[in-house]
GROMACS .gro file of C-alpha atoms in nm:
model
  475
    1MET     CA    1  -5.830   2.666  -6.272
    2MET     CA    2  -5.588   2.965  -6.267
    3GLU     CA    3  -5.209   2.897  -6.230
    4LYS     CA    4  -5.004   3.080  -5.983
    5PRO     CA    5  -4.627   3.182  -6.119
    6ARG     CA    6  -4.398   2.886  -6.046
    7PRO     CA    7  -4.075   2.906  -5.863
    8THR     CA    8  -3.768   2.881  -6.043
    9LEU     CA    9  -3.538   2.578  -6.006
   10GLU     CA   10  -3.252   2.819  -5.851
   11GLU     CA   11  -3.513   2.901  -5.556
   12ILE     CA   12  -3.620   2.509  -5.534
   13PHE     CA   13  -3.251   2.438  -5.486
   14HIS     CA   14  -3.184   2.701  -5.222
   15PRO     CA   15  -3.487   2.640  -4.961
   16ARG     CA   16  -3.496   2.806  -4.639
   17GLY     CA   17  -3.697   2.530  -4.446
   18VAL     CA   18  -3.764   2.166  -4.519
   19ALA     CA   19  -4.040   1.957  -4.363
   20VAL     CA   20  -3.998   1.555  -4.409
   21VAL     CA   21  -4.346   1.390  -4.421
   22GLY     CA   22  -4.377   1.035  -4.292
   23VAL     CA   23  -4.131   1.008  -4.050
   24SER     CA   24  -4.165   0.765  -3.745
   25GLN     CA   25  -3.998   0.580  -3.469
   26SER     CA   26  -3.895   0.313  -3.664
   27ARG     CA   27  -3.635   0.313  -3.909
   28GLY     CA   28  -3.705   0.444  -4.257
   29TRP     CA   29  -3.629   0.629  -4.562
   30ALA     CA   30  -3.773   0.951  -4.418
   31ASN     CA   31  -3.583   0.917  -4.070
   32THR     CA   32  -3.259   0.867  -4.278
   33VAL     CA   33  -3.339   1.203  -4.460
   34VAL     CA   34  -3.411   1.381  -4.132
   35GLN     CA   35  -3.077   1.246  -3.991
   36SER     CA   36  -2.874   1.352  -4.322
   37LEU     CA   37  -3.033   1.696  -4.283
   38ILE     CA   38  -2.924   1.730  -3.912
   39LYS     CA   39  -2.571   1.586  -3.973
   40ALA     CA   40  -2.545   1.837  -4.266
   41LYS     CA   41  -2.657   2.115  -4.017
   42PHE     CA   42  -2.928   2.238  -4.249
   43PRO     CA   43  -3.101   2.541  -4.063
   44ALA     CA   44  -3.471   2.466  -4.057
   45ILE     CA   45  -3.587   2.079  -4.030
   46TYR     CA   46  -3.968   2.009  -3.954
   47PRO     CA   47  -4.067   1.641  -3.911
   48VAL     CA   48  -4.414   1.584  -3.976
   49ASN     CA   49  -4.644   1.309  -3.844
   50PRO     CA   50  -4.960   1.346  -3.625
   51LYS     CA   51  -4.856   1.027  -3.433
   52TYR     CA   52  -4.546   1.175  -3.254
   53SER     CA   53  -4.436   1.479  -3.075
   54GLU     CA   54  -4.089   1.441  -3.138
   55ILE     CA   55  -3.858   1.250  -3.367
   56LEU     CA   56  -3.478   1.235  -3.354
   57GLY     CA   57  -3.452   1.526  -3.122
   58LEU     CA   58  -3.660   1.765  -3.313
   59ARG     CA   59  -4.024   1.887  -3.290
   60CYS     CA   60  -4.249   1.661  -3.482
   61TYR     CA   61  -4.549   1.826  -3.641
   62ALA     CA   62  -4.920   1.710  -3.695
   63GLY     CA   63  -4.917   1.854  -4.044
   64ILE     CA   64  -4.746   2.113  -4.263
   65ARG     CA   65  -4.994   2.396  -4.184
   66ASP     CA   66  -4.901   2.360  -3.808
   67ILE     CA   67  -4.544   2.437  -3.851
   68PRO     CA   68  -4.457   2.799  -3.775
   69GLY     CA   69  -4.156   2.863  -3.959
   70VAL     CA   70  -4.114   2.903  -4.351
   71VAL     CA   71  -4.131   2.583  -4.535
   72ASP     CA   72  -3.994   2.602  -4.886
   73HIS     CA   73  -3.949   2.229  -4.968
   74VAL     CA   74  -4.152   1.943  -4.856
   75ILE     CA   75  -4.008   1.586  -4.889
   76VAL     CA   76  -4.296   1.341  -4.891
   77SER     CA   77  -4.270   0.937  -4.774
   78ILE     CA   78  -4.665   0.854  -4.697
   79PRO     CA   79  -4.863   0.637  -4.926
   80ALA     CA   80  -5.043   0.776  -5.241
   81ALA     CA   81  -5.359   0.751  -5.108
   82GLY     CA   82  -5.269   1.075  -4.885
   83VAL     CA   83  -5.105   1.290  -5.121
   84LEU     CA   84  -5.397   1.508  -5.238
   85SER     CA   85  -5.492   1.645  -4.919
   86LEU     CA   86  -5.117   1.695  -4.826
   87LEU     CA   87  -5.070   1.920  -5.166
   88ASP     CA   88  -5.387   2.145  -5.054
   89ASP     CA   89  -5.181   2.197  -4.729
   90CYS     CA   90  -4.890   2.258  -4.920
   91ALA     CA   91  -5.062   2.536  -5.130
   92ALA     CA   92  -5.193   2.687  -4.802
   93LYS     CA   93  -4.872   2.697  -4.665
   94GLY     CA   94  -4.679   2.872  -4.952
   95VAL     CA   95  -4.444   2.588  -5.035
   96ARG     CA   96  -4.220   2.607  -5.341
   97SER     CA   97  -4.117   2.275  -5.430
   98VAL     CA   98  -4.262   1.903  -5.291
   99HIS     CA   99  -4.066   1.600  -5.351
  100PHE     CA  100  -4.227   1.253  -5.376
  101PHE     CA  101  -3.995   0.982  -5.238
  102THR     CA  102  -4.368   0.784  -5.249
  103SER     CA  103  -4.397   0.541  -5.554
  104GLY     CA  104  -4.724   0.336  -5.691
  105PHE     CA  105  -4.826   0.589  -5.962
  106SER     CA  106  -4.836   0.578  -6.332
  107GLU     CA  107  -4.511   0.380  -6.316
  108SER     CA  108  -4.767   0.099  -6.154
  109GLY     CA  109  -4.962   0.045  -6.490
  110TYR     CA  110  -5.283   0.145  -6.342
  111ALA     CA  111  -5.486   0.416  -6.507
  112GLU     CA  112  -5.610   0.556  -6.191
  113ARG     CA  113  -5.285   0.601  -6.063
  114ALA     CA  114  -5.218   0.802  -6.377
  115GLU     CA  115  -5.510   1.015  -6.319
  116LEU     CA  116  -5.388   1.055  -5.999
  117GLU     CA  117  -5.062   1.197  -6.098
  118LYS     CA  118  -5.251   1.445  -6.331
  119THR     CA  119  -5.455   1.577  -6.030
  120MET     CA  120  -5.131   1.622  -5.838
  121LEU     CA  121  -5.010   1.826  -6.115
  122ASP     CA  122  -5.309   2.016  -6.137
  123LYS     CA  123  -5.292   2.105  -5.773
  124ALA     CA  124  -4.924   2.223  -5.809
  125ARG     CA  125  -4.986   2.479  -6.100
  126ALA     CA  126  -5.290   2.599  -5.905
  127GLY     CA  127  -5.087   2.662  -5.599
  128GLY     CA  128  -4.788   2.780  -5.736
  129PHE     CA  129  -4.514   2.493  -5.669
  130ARG     CA  130  -4.336   2.229  -5.818
  131ILE     CA  131  -4.309   1.873  -5.803
  132ILE     CA  132  -3.975   1.625  -5.777
  133GLY     CA  133  -4.101   1.313  -5.893
  134PRO     CA  134  -4.294   1.101  -5.778
  135ASN     CA  135  -4.128   0.770  -5.733
  136SER     CA  136  -3.752   0.952  -5.685
  137VAL     CA  137  -3.513   0.999  -5.423
  138GLY     CA  138  -3.507   1.419  -5.465
  139LEU     CA  139  -3.251   1.660  -5.440
  140PHE     CA  140  -2.893   1.681  -5.315
  141VAL     CA  141  -2.754   2.042  -5.344
  142PRO     CA  142  -2.440   2.082  -5.104
  143ALA     CA  143  -2.395   2.445  -5.101
  144SER     CA  144  -2.753   2.452  -4.952
  145ARG     CA  145  -2.664   2.175  -4.698
  146LEU     CA  146  -2.969   1.991  -4.882
  147VAL     CA  147  -2.894   1.635  -4.865
  148ASN     CA  148  -3.091   1.285  -4.841
  149LYS     CA  149  -2.811   1.054  -4.746
  150LEU     CA  150  -2.598   1.015  -4.450
  151SER     CA  151  -2.266   0.941  -4.623
  152THR     CA  152  -2.284   1.180  -4.900
  153PRO     CA  153  -1.947   1.403  -4.907
  154LEU     CA  154  -2.070   1.767  -4.865
  155GLU     CA  155  -1.788   1.955  -5.038
  156PRO     CA  156  -1.939   2.137  -5.330
  157GLY     CA  157  -1.811   2.034  -5.676
  158HIS     CA  158  -1.839   2.101  -6.052
  159VAL     CA  159  -2.030   1.799  -6.161
  160ALA     CA  160  -2.426   1.796  -6.196
  161PHE     CA  161  -2.590   1.478  -6.222
  162ILE     CA  162  -2.966   1.440  -6.326
  163SER     CA  163  -3.123   1.084  -6.329
  164GLN     CA  164  -3.463   0.909  -6.369
  165SER     CA  165  -3.305   0.623  -6.150
  166GLY     CA  166  -3.305   0.707  -5.765
  167GLY     CA  167  -3.063   0.432  -5.721
  168TYR     CA  168  -2.815   0.533  -5.951
  169VAL     CA  169  -2.838   0.875  -5.747
  170GLU     CA  170  -2.806   0.688  -5.431
  171ASP     CA  171  -2.498   0.496  -5.582
  172ILE     CA  172  -2.305   0.779  -5.754
  173HIS     CA  173  -2.178   0.945  -5.458
  174LEU     CA  174  -1.991   0.598  -5.347
  175SER     CA  175  -1.878   0.502  -5.666
  176ALA     CA  176  -1.738   0.863  -5.753
  177ALA     CA  177  -1.651   1.032  -5.429
  178PRO     CA  178  -1.324   0.791  -5.403
  179ARG     CA  179  -1.207   0.897  -5.736
  180GLY     CA  180  -1.239   1.278  -5.645
  181LEU     CA  181  -1.530   1.376  -5.795
  182ARG     CA  182  -1.766   1.631  -5.598
  183PHE     CA  183  -2.110   1.724  -5.706
  184SER     CA  184  -2.286   2.092  -5.749
  185LYS     CA  185  -2.640   1.962  -5.802
  186VAL     CA  186  -2.767   1.595  -5.791
  187VAL     CA  187  -3.137   1.546  -5.901
  188SER     CA  188  -3.355   1.237  -5.916
  189TYR     CA  189  -3.666   1.329  -6.096
  190GLY     CA  190  -3.828   0.973  -6.143
  191ASN     CA  191  -4.148   0.991  -6.317
  192ALA     CA  192  -4.078   1.349  -6.423
  193LEU     CA  193  -4.427   1.439  -6.344
  194ASP     CA  194  -4.336   1.809  -6.336
  195VAL     CA  195  -3.989   1.895  -6.344
  196ASN     CA  196  -3.801   1.682  -6.624
  197GLU     CA  197  -3.461   1.617  -6.790
  198SER     CA  198  -3.534   1.936  -7.090
  199GLU     CA  199  -3.602   2.161  -6.753
  200LEU     CA  200  -3.291   2.048  -6.580
  201LEU     CA  201  -3.071   2.072  -6.885
  202GLU     CA  202  -3.164   2.436  -6.950
  203TYR     CA  203  -3.110   2.547  -6.608
  204LEU     CA  204  -2.774   2.354  -6.582
  205ALA     CA  205  -2.648   2.506  -6.893
  206THR     CA  206  -2.642   2.852  -6.732
  207ASP     CA  207  -2.586   2.753  -6.371
  208PRO     CA  208  -2.237   2.879  -6.241
  209ASP     CA  209  -2.173   2.620  -6.006
  210THR     CA  210  -2.182   2.358  -6.289
  211GLU     CA  211  -1.878   2.268  -6.524
  212ILE     CA  212  -2.036   1.932  -6.633
  213ILE     CA  213  -2.346   1.779  -6.685
  214ALA     CA  214  -2.419   1.434  -6.663
  215SER     CA  215  -2.737   1.216  -6.664
  216TYR     CA  216  -2.912   0.898  -6.662
  217ILE     CA  217  -3.212   0.884  -6.899
  218GLU     CA  218  -3.481   0.610  -6.986
  219GLY     CA  219  -3.714   0.822  -7.185
  220VAL     CA  220  -3.789   1.192  -7.249
  221ARG     CA  221  -4.134   1.367  -7.183
  222GLU     CA  222  -4.105   1.654  -7.436
  223GLY     CA  223  -3.892   1.569  -7.759
  224ARG     CA  224  -3.862   1.899  -7.897
  225ARG     CA  225  -3.794   2.054  -7.571
  226PHE     CA  226  -3.512   1.804  -7.496
  227VAL     CA  227  -3.355   1.865  -7.848
  228GLU     CA  228  -3.315   2.209  -7.796
  229ALA     CA  229  -3.186   2.170  -7.416
  230LEU     CA  230  -2.943   1.910  -7.510
  231ARG     CA  231  -2.815   2.137  -7.811
  232THR     CA  232  -2.801   2.446  -7.595
  233ALA     CA  233  -2.654   2.271  -7.249
  234ALA     CA  234  -2.397   2.071  -7.489
  235ALA     CA  235  -2.257   2.380  -7.667
  236ARG     CA  236  -2.177   2.516  -7.345
  237LYS     CA  237  -2.077   2.244  -7.136
  238PRO     CA  238  -1.962   1.881  -7.122
  239VAL     CA  239  -2.291   1.659  -7.128
  240VAL     CA  240  -2.239   1.289  -7.089
  241ILE     CA  241  -2.566   1.085  -7.107
  242CYS     CA  242  -2.603   0.722  -7.001
  243LYS     CA  243  -2.909   0.589  -7.168
  244GLY     CA  244  -3.116   0.307  -7.010
  245GLY     CA  245  -3.351   0.100  -7.230
  246THR     CA  246  -3.133  -0.004  -7.511
  247THR     CA  247  -3.249  -0.323  -7.580
  248GLU     CA  248  -3.605  -0.455  -7.633
  249ALA     CA  249  -3.606  -0.600  -7.271
  250GLY     CA  250  -3.462  -0.298  -7.122
  251THR     CA  251  -3.710  -0.079  -7.321
  252ARG     CA  252  -3.993  -0.259  -7.185
  253THR     CA  253  -3.864  -0.260  -6.822
  254THR     CA  254  -3.815   0.146  -6.838
  255TYR     CA  255  -4.189   0.177  -6.848
  256GLY     CA  256  -4.240  -0.013  -6.530
  257HIS     CA  257  -3.958   0.169  -6.358
  258THR     CA  258  -4.050   0.552  -6.438
  259ALA     CA  259  -4.335   0.508  -6.693
  260SER     CA  260  -4.086   0.636  -6.972
  261LEU     CA  261  -4.164   0.570  -7.334
  262THR     CA  262  -3.799   0.532  -7.482
  263SER     CA  263  -3.716   0.586  -7.840
  264SER     CA  264  -3.499   0.414  -8.078
  265MET     CA  265  -3.152   0.404  -8.005
  266VAL     CA  266  -3.046   0.446  -8.343
  267VAL     CA  267  -3.234   0.792  -8.304
  268PHE     CA  268  -3.115   0.873  -7.956
  269ASP     CA  269  -2.743   0.783  -8.085
  270ALA     CA  270  -2.793   1.009  -8.374
  271LEU     CA  271  -2.928   1.302  -8.167
  272CYS     CA  272  -2.629   1.294  -7.922
  273ARG     CA  273  -2.365   1.289  -8.219
  274GLN     CA  274  -2.572   1.585  -8.363
  275MET     CA  275  -2.585   1.771  -8.044
  276ARG     CA  276  -2.238   1.722  -7.959
  277ALA     CA  277  -2.303   1.523  -7.638
  278ILE     CA  278  -2.124   1.216  -7.507
  279ARG     CA  279  -2.332   0.892  -7.487
  280VAL     CA  280  -2.177   0.623  -7.272
  281ASP     CA  281  -2.266   0.258  -7.231
  282SER     CA  282  -2.290   0.237  -6.843
  283VAL     CA  283  -2.309   0.457  -6.547
  284ASP     CA  284  -1.956   0.293  -6.456
  285GLU     CA  285  -1.837   0.474  -6.796
  286LEU     CA  286  -2.006   0.769  -6.715
  287ILE     CA  287  -1.787   0.827  -6.379
  288ASP     CA  288  -1.487   0.741  -6.584
  289VAL     CA  289  -1.545   1.024  -6.837
  290LEU     CA  290  -1.621   1.254  -6.543
  291VAL     CA  291  -1.316   1.167  -6.400
  292ALA     CA  292  -1.117   1.222  -6.710
  293PHE     CA  293  -1.305   1.543  -6.770
  294SER     CA  294  -1.218   1.673  -6.429
  295PHE     CA  295  -0.847   1.565  -6.388
  296VAL     CA  296  -0.691   1.493  -6.721
  297SER     CA  297  -0.530   1.797  -6.796
  298PRO     CA  298  -0.411   1.930  -7.002
  299LEU     CA  299  -0.565   1.696  -7.294
  300PRO     CA  300  -0.324   1.461  -7.492
  301ARG     CA  301  -0.255   1.661  -7.807
  302GLY     CA  302  -0.234   1.314  -8.015
  303LYS     CA  303  -0.266   0.954  -7.955
  304GLY     CA  304   0.075   0.819  -7.871
  305VAL     CA  305   0.105   0.632  -7.512
  306ALA     CA  306   0.364   0.525  -7.316
  307VAL     CA  307   0.249   0.255  -7.058
  308VAL     CA  308   0.472   0.181  -6.757
  309GLY     CA  309   0.429  -0.093  -6.482
  310ALA     CA  310   0.528  -0.440  -6.385
  311GLY     CA  311   0.387  -0.759  -6.516
  312GLY     CA  312   0.463  -0.904  -6.883
  313GLY     CA  313   0.102  -1.021  -6.951
  314VAL     CA  314  -0.058  -0.719  -6.807
  315SER     CA  315   0.168  -0.507  -7.050
  316VAL     CA  316   0.074  -0.698  -7.348
  317MET     CA  317  -0.311  -0.652  -7.250
  318ALA     CA  318  -0.256  -0.319  -7.184
  319ALA     CA  319  -0.109  -0.244  -7.535
  320ASP     CA  320  -0.425  -0.438  -7.692
  321GLU     CA  321  -0.661  -0.241  -7.479
  322MET     CA  322  -0.504   0.120  -7.551
  323GLU     CA  323  -0.470   0.036  -7.943
  324LYS     CA  324  -0.825  -0.072  -7.958
  325GLU     CA  325  -0.950   0.274  -7.838
  326GLY     CA  326  -0.756   0.428  -8.112
  327PHE     CA  327  -0.434   0.495  -7.949
  328HIS     CA  328  -0.067   0.411  -8.052
  329LEU     CA  329   0.212   0.271  -7.872
  330PRO     CA  330   0.516   0.379  -8.068
  331ARG     CA  331   0.809   0.152  -8.034
  332PHE     CA  332   1.093   0.326  -7.833
  333SER     CA  333   1.446   0.372  -8.027
  334SER     CA  334   1.724   0.169  -7.957
  335GLU     CA  335   1.868   0.494  -7.785
  336THR     CA  336   1.569   0.535  -7.548
  337GLN     CA  337   1.581   0.166  -7.456
  338ALA     CA  338   1.972   0.185  -7.375
  339GLU     CA  339   1.884   0.467  -7.178
  340LEU     CA  340   1.623   0.303  -6.967
  341GLY     CA  341   1.839   0.000  -6.955
  342GLN     CA  342   2.081   0.214  -6.744
  343PHE     CA  343   1.839   0.214  -6.437
  344LEU     CA  344   1.576  -0.100  -6.526
  345ALA     CA  345   1.693  -0.462  -6.470
  346PHE     CA  346   1.655  -0.562  -6.862
  347ALA     CA  347   1.657  -0.953  -6.757
  348GLY     CA  348   1.310  -1.083  -6.807
  349GLY     CA  349   1.192  -0.712  -6.904
  350ILE     CA  350   1.069  -0.504  -7.161
  351LEU     CA  351   1.180  -0.154  -7.272
  352SER     CA  352   1.026  -0.118  -7.620
  353ASN     CA  353   0.691   0.018  -7.505
  354PRO     CA  354   0.510  -0.089  -7.291
  355VAL     CA  355   0.813  -0.079  -7.022
  356ASP     CA  356   0.823  -0.370  -6.772
  357ALA     CA  357   1.090  -0.453  -6.582
  358GLU     CA  358   1.160  -0.621  -6.231
  359THR     CA  359   1.247  -0.283  -6.053
  360ILE     CA  360   0.968  -0.066  -6.191
  361GLY     CA  361   0.796  -0.046  -5.871
  362THR     CA  362   1.060   0.119  -5.681
  363PRO     CA  363   1.014   0.522  -5.635
  364PRO     CA  364   1.390   0.592  -5.786
  365ALA     CA  365   1.319   0.359  -6.096
  366ILE     CA  366   0.971   0.523  -6.149
  367ALA     CA  367   1.107   0.872  -6.131
  368SER     CA  368   1.396   0.819  -6.405
  369THR     CA  369   1.154   0.628  -6.622
  370MET     CA  370   0.895   0.893  -6.659
  371ARG     CA  371   1.130   1.176  -6.696
  372VAL     CA  372   1.314   0.962  -6.996
  373LEU     CA  373   0.948   0.888  -7.184
  374SER     CA  374   0.808   1.226  -7.090
  375ARG     CA  375   1.076   1.387  -7.302
  376LEU     CA  376   1.005   1.209  -7.614
  377PRO     CA  377   0.802   1.414  -7.874
  378GLU     CA  378   0.592   1.083  -8.021
  379ILE     CA  379   0.438   1.039  -7.665
  380ASP     CA  380   0.150   1.255  -7.552
  381LEU     CA  381   0.033   1.077  -7.267
  382LEU     CA  382   0.186   0.843  -7.003
  383VAL     CA  383   0.016   0.567  -6.812
  384TYR     CA  384   0.166   0.388  -6.515
  385HIS     CA  385  -0.029   0.083  -6.421
  386LEU     CA  386  -0.013  -0.045  -6.056
  387GLY     CA  387  -0.149  -0.420  -5.982
  388PHE     CA  388  -0.215  -0.532  -5.634
  389HIS     CA  389  -0.043  -0.746  -5.480
  390PRO     CA  390  -0.006  -0.528  -5.170
  391LEU     CA  391   0.269  -0.287  -5.237
  392SER     CA  392   0.473  -0.416  -4.939
  393GLN     CA  393   0.456  -0.782  -5.086
  394TRP     CA  394   0.510  -0.627  -5.473
  395GLY     CA  395   0.821  -0.479  -5.322
  396GLN     CA  396   0.940  -0.770  -5.145
  397ARG     CA  397   0.860  -0.581  -4.840
  398ARG     CA  398   1.155  -0.354  -4.905
  399PHE     CA  399   0.933  -0.033  -4.874
  400SER     CA  400   0.590   0.024  -4.740
  401ALA     CA  401   0.289   0.201  -4.888
  402ALA     CA  402   0.359   0.551  -4.750
  403ASP     CA  403   0.749   0.506  -4.876
  404PHE     CA  404   0.614   0.459  -5.229
  405LEU     CA  405   0.322   0.696  -5.257
  406LYS     CA  406   0.452   1.022  -5.167
  407PRO     CA  407   0.790   0.980  -5.444
  408ALA     CA  408   0.551   0.824  -5.682
  409VAL     CA  409   0.286   1.118  -5.657
  410ASP     CA  410   0.566   1.370  -5.673
  411THR     CA  411   0.703   1.221  -5.964
  412PHE     CA  412   0.376   1.240  -6.181
  413GLN     CA  413   0.291   1.578  -6.061
  414ASP     CA  414   0.628   1.683  -6.181
  415VAL     CA  415   0.603   1.535  -6.505
  416ARG     CA  416   0.279   1.677  -6.601
  417GLN     CA  417   0.414   2.027  -6.454
  418LYS     CA  418   0.703   2.048  -6.673
  419THR     CA  419   0.620   1.866  -6.982
  420GLY     CA  420   0.253   1.934  -7.045
  421LYS     CA  421   0.177   1.577  -7.069
  422PRO     CA  422  -0.108   1.428  -6.880
  423VAL     CA  423  -0.036   1.135  -6.654
  424LEU     CA  424  -0.300   0.835  -6.569
  425LEU     CA  425  -0.310   0.592  -6.327
  426VAL     CA  426  -0.456   0.263  -6.367
  427LEU     CA  427  -0.526   0.068  -6.060
  428ARG     CA  428  -0.646  -0.280  -6.072
  429PRO     CA  429  -0.889  -0.327  -5.768
  430ALA     CA  430  -0.751  -0.566  -5.518
  431LEU     CA  431  -0.951  -0.850  -5.428
  432ASP     CA  432  -0.819  -0.987  -5.126
  433MET     CA  433  -0.819  -0.850  -4.776
  434GLU     CA  434  -0.461  -0.807  -4.758
  435GLY     CA  435  -0.455  -0.587  -5.065
  436LEU     CA  436  -0.772  -0.373  -5.023
  437PRO     CA  437  -0.651  -0.164  -4.760
  438GLU     CA  438  -0.316  -0.074  -4.966
  439PHE     CA  439  -0.539  -0.039  -5.273
  440LEU     CA  440  -0.762   0.215  -5.106
  441THR     CA  441  -0.464   0.408  -4.917
  442ALA     CA  442  -0.279   0.440  -5.309
  443GLN     CA  443  -0.589   0.559  -5.474
  444GLU     CA  444  -0.674   0.817  -5.184
  445ALA     CA  445  -0.331   0.950  -5.242
  446PHE     CA  446  -0.335   0.982  -5.626
  447VAL     CA  447  -0.671   1.131  -5.627
  448ASN     CA  448  -0.603   1.377  -5.353
  449ALA     CA  449  -0.275   1.478  -5.569
  450GLY     CA  450  -0.538   1.561  -5.860
  451LEU     CA  451  -0.428   1.266  -6.030
  452PRO     CA  452  -0.709   1.072  -6.255
  453VAL     CA  453  -0.750   0.678  -6.159
  454PHE     CA  454  -0.891   0.444  -6.365
  455TYR     CA  455  -0.940   0.081  -6.283
  456SER     CA  456  -0.835  -0.081  -6.639
  457PHE     CA  457  -0.695   0.028  -6.945
  458ARG     CA  458  -1.001  -0.016  -7.152
  459GLN     CA  459  -1.172   0.226  -6.931
  460ALA     CA  460  -0.882   0.488  -6.922
  461GLY     CA  461  -0.842   0.464  -7.312
  462ARG     CA  462  -1.237   0.469  -7.391
  463ALA     CA  463  -1.281   0.776  -7.134
  464ILE     CA  464  -0.987   0.993  -7.276
  465ALA     CA  465  -1.092   0.891  -7.655
  466ARG     CA  466  -1.439   1.015  -7.566
  467LEU     CA  467  -1.281   1.364  -7.452
  468GLN     CA  468  -1.069   1.395  -7.746
  469ALA     CA  469  -1.360   1.329  -7.975
  470ARG     CA  470  -1.529   1.618  -7.811
  471GLN     CA  471  -1.225   1.844  -7.838
  472GLN     CA  472  -1.240   1.779  -8.247
  473TRP     CA  473  -1.601   1.839  -8.258
  474GLN     CA  474  -1.550   2.194  -8.078
  475HIS     CA  475  -1.266   2.276  -8.342
   0.00000   0.00000   0.00000
């Protein structure tokens, strides 16, 4: 069987028309995709199901061949038994790519389903189109208005995320968007029957819309190709990898999830170090590192940290957590402490580093403290922490969140601009109904100002340490 020339990933990421196969009158994933495309104003959407003439206000077609317009990309949510005839239709229509949300293939463990995948791939190669998945949630390309989720922010960003897990792709927007992250491309590739992590890395290494590459990987299909792809990508851009299947149980589970065979973690860790890729231990940490790469500017030149915020116990733990990640909290001189004491209430406070005082939550005290500390040559990084306690309660109802946030934001931006030293915010998420709205308001204000927000000192310290390690590798 002769193979036709295969479309490039660039062509796949910019389709002119999209067909969604498996829509129905009841709610389901395929219907959500159609709704998302409508909301994103994608120009040509074709629902496909022979049972209906209309879905969500759009004409519904009996099959791919019945669609009069150009169809470049097909999204499939039908039982596995019907996929081969569908692929014949895709070949006849001149489709570029087929994404299978459908599962129940090689990950099921049944030999006949693995054989079905091989037949699918043969048809794709003969028909000159590509397969995304199966067992995946597919593509998100905001610049093309190609979306698969209603709540996804449509502003293009500079981060690409590729993932064997569809769930992490669904979740990454919910977790990353409130912290200011936006994406160039997001790809869930599932079983990686055709398009896999190596090809995606090769593409993203030269993609002008992508500055940072992030990935969730359980196993790789082509070992040698992956090594070279990772080497090339990490030499050009930051590459952050979360590896699933790091334990015996996790390794066993990956096969049932995406039919992946994973390698030894010792080998994988060594590969990441050699290629200068950053391996993280969780998707939460992956987001922390992406926030640091995106918003910590400039990078701190050294390891000296000044920590400012209210709460003696929190300050003690902050010092512990930062030093565990390799940072140093130098003790302030008596002269510096005396200067701080001129505008901070000393009784019951700490002025030696960390700085903790009863009045440190007021905007004038924040501004004065940050100006003094940012001038110290031994300080490379300033961290302000805020626990929730609602702001109004924390300030003994002397000021509102709005009264607090604008002057605080102005102070942090001014310090960063005038001293060239980065400022980080550590916001402990509120766990009560009164504090949560103010936490979200504060996070939004800091993020909109281009300031990096972390949820703990450990997370902040580890993320910055990852960045500094990569900077040292480059040098």
